[in-house]
mmCIF file of C-alpha atoms in Angstrom:
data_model
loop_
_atom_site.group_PDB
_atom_site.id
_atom_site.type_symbol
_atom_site.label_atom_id
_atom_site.label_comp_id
_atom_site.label_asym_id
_atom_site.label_seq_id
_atom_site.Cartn_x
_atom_site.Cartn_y
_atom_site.Cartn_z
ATOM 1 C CA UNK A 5 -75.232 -49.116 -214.775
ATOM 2 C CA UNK A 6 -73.518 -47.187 -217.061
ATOM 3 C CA UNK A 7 -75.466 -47.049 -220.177
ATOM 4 C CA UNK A 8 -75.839 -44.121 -222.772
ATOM 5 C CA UNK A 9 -79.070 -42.044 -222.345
ATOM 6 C CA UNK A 10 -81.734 -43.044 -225.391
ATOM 7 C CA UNK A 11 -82.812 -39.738 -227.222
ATOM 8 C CA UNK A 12 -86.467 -39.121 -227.368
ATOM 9 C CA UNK A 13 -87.812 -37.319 -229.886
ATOM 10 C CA UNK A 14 -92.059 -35.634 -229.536
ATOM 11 C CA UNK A 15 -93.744 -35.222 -232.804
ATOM 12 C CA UNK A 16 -96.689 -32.806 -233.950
ATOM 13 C CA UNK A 17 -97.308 -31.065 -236.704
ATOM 14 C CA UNK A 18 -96.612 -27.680 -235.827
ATOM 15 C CA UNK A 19 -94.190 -27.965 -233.130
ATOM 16 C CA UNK A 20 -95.604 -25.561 -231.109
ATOM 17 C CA UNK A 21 -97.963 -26.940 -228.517
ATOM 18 C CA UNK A 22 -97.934 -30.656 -227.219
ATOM 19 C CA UNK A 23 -94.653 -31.963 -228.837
ATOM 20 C CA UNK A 24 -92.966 -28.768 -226.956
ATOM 21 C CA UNK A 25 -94.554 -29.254 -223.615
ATOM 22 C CA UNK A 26 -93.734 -32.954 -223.575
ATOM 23 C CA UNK A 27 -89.667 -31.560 -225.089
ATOM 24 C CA UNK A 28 -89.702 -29.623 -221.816
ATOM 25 C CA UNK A 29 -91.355 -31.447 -219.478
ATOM 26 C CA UNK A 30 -88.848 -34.465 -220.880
ATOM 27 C CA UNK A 31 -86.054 -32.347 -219.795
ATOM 28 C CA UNK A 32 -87.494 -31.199 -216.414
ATOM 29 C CA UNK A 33 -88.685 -34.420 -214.933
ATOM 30 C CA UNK A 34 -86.703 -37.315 -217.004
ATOM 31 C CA UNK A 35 -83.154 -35.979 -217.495
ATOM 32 C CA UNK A 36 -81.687 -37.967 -215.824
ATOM 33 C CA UNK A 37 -83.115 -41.009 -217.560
ATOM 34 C CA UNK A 38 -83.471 -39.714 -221.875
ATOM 35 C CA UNK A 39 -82.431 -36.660 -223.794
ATOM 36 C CA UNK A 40 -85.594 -34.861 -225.062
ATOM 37 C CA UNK A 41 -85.849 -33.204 -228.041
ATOM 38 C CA UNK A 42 -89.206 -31.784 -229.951
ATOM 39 C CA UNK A 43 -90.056 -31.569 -233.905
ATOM 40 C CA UNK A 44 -93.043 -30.878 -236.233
ATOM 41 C CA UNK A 45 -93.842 -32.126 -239.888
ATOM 42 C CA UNK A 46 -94.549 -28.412 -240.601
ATOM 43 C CA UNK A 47 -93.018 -26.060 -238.092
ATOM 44 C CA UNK A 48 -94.861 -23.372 -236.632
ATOM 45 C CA UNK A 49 -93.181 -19.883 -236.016
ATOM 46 C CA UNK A 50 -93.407 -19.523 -232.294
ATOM 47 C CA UNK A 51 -94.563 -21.740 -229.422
ATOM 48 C CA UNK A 52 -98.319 -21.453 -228.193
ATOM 49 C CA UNK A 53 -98.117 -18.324 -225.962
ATOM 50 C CA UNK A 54 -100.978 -20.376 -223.644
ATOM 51 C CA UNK A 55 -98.129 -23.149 -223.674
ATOM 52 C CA UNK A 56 -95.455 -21.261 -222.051
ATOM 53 C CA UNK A 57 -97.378 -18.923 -220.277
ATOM 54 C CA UNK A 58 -98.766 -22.175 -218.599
ATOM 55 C CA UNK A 59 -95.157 -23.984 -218.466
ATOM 56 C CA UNK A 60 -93.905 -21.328 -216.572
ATOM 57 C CA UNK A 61 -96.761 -21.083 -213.903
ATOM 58 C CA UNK A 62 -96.834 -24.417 -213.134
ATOM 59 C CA UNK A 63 -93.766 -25.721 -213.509
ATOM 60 C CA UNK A 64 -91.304 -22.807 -213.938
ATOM 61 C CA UNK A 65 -89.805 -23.865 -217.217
ATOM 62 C CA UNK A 66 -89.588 -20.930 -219.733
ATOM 63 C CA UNK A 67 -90.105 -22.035 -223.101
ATOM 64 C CA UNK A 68 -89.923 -19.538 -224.762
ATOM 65 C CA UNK A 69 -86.505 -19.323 -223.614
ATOM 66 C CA UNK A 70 -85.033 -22.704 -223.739
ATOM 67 C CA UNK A 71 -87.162 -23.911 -226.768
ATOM 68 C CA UNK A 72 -87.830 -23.046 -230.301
ATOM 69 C CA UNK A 73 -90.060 -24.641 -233.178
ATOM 70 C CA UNK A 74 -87.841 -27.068 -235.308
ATOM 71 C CA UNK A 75 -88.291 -29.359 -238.512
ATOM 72 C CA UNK A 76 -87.932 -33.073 -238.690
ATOM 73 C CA UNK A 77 -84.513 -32.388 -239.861
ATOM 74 C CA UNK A 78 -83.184 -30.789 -236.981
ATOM 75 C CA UNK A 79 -84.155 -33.691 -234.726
ATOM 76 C CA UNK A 80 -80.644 -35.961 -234.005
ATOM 77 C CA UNK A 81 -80.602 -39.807 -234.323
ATOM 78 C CA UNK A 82 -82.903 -40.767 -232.222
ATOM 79 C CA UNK A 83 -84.395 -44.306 -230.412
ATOM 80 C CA UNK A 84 -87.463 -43.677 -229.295
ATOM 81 C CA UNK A 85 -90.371 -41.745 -231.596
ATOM 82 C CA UNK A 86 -93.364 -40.558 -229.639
ATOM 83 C CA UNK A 87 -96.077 -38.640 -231.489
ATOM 84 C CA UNK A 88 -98.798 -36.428 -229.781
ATOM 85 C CA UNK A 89 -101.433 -37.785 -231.331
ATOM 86 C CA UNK A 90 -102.266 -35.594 -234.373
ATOM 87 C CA UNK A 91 -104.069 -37.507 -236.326
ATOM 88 C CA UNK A 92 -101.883 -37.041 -239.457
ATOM 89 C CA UNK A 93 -99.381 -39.834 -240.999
ATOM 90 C CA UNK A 94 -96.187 -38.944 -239.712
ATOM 91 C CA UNK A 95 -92.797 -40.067 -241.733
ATOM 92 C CA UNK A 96 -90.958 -42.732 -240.657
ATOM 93 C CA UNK A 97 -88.284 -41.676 -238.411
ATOM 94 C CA UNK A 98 -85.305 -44.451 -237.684
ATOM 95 C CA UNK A 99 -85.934 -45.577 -233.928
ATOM 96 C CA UNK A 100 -85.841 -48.688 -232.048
ATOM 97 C CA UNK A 101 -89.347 -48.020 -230.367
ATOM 98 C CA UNK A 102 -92.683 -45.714 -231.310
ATOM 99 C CA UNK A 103 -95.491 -44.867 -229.943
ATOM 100 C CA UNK A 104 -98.358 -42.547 -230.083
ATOM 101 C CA UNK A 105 -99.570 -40.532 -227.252
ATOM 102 C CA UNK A 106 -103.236 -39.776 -228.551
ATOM 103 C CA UNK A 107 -103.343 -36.168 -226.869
ATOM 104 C CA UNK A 108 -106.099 -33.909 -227.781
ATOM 105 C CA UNK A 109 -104.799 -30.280 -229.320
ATOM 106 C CA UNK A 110 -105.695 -27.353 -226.405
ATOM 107 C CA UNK A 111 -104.290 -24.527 -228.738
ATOM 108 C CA UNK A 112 -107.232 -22.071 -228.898
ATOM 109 C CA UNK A 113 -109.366 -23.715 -225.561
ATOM 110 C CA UNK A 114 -109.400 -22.439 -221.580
ATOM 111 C CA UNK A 115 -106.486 -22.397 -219.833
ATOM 112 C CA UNK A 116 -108.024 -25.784 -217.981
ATOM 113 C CA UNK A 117 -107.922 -27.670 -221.257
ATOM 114 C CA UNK A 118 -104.031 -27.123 -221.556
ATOM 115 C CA UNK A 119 -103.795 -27.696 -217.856
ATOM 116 C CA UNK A 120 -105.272 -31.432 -218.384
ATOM 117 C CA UNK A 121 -103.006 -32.006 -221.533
ATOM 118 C CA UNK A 122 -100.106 -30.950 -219.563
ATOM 119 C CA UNK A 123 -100.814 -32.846 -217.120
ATOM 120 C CA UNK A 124 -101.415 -36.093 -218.907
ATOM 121 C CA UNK A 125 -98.182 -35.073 -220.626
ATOM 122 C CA UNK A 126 -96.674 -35.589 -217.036
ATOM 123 C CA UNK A 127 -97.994 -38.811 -216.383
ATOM 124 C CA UNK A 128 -96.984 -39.989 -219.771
ATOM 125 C CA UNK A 129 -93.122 -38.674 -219.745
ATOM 126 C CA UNK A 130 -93.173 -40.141 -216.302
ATOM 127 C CA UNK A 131 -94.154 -43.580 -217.428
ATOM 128 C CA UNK A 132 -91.650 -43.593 -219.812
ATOM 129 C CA UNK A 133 -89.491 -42.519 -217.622
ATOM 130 C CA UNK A 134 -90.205 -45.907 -215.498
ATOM 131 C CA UNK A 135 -90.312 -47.796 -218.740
ATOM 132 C CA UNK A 136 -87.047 -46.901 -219.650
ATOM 133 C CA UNK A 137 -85.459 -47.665 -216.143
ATOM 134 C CA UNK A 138 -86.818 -51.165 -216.271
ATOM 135 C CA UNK A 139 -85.264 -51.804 -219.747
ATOM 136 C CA UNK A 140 -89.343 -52.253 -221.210
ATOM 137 C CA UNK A 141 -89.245 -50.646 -224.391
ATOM 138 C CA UNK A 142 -86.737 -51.994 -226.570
ATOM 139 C CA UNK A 143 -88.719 -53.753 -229.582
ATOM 140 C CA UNK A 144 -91.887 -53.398 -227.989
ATOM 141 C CA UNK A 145 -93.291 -50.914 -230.254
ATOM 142 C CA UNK A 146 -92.899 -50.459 -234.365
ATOM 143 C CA UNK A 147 -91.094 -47.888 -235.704
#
């Protein structure tokens, strides 16, 4: 199979928490399957220090050297929207699927709240992953 990678891009608000963790866990454990890329409505100016501090325990992934906080317009064409869950209306972003992760904000809780979002960020970039492999999410979601 010989097919072009689809680009996913992670949505928040800020940029700097969620959408970034799910950017670089994208990159870490789906590569080989979509491009990830990371934006927020309003742009932060720096990743959540818990976020990369926490990255780069668990998985080894430096942020804060790979990753920066970017606007809506930076993102490419994309085909697949996913947004964190941030209970604000984001724009309407061309794609050929959507969906909304529902993830609960950890910036300002214990380490073990990021540690669970992370984690479900896993699971969730992993399903996609598998989603993507078996061709299931073309026109199955609204953009």
């Amino acid at each position: 199979m010989n097919r072009k990678r689809p680009k996913v891009a992670f949505l928040c608000v800020h940029n700097s928490c969620r959408s970034q963790m799910a950017e670089a866990l994208g990159k870490h454990l789906a590569g080989d399957v979509f491009e990830s890329f990371s934006a927020g409505t309003e742009p932060g100016a720096q990743i959540n220090p818990d976020a990369v501090r926490l990255m780069r325990q668990v998985y080894g992934i430096d942020m804060a050297q790979s990753q920066h906080n970017k606007p809506l317009s930076a993102l490419p064409t994309v085909d697949i929207v996913v947004t964190m869950g941030c209970n604000v209306q984001c724009p309407t972003l061309p794609c050929s699927h959507r969906e909304d992760w529902g993830l609960d904000d950890p910036t300002g809780q214990p380490d073990s709240a990021f540690l669970a979002v992370m984690k479900q960020i896993e699971e969730k970039v992993l399903d996609l992953k598998h989603r993507i492999q078996a061709g299931d999410w073309n026109g199955s979601g609204q953009c």
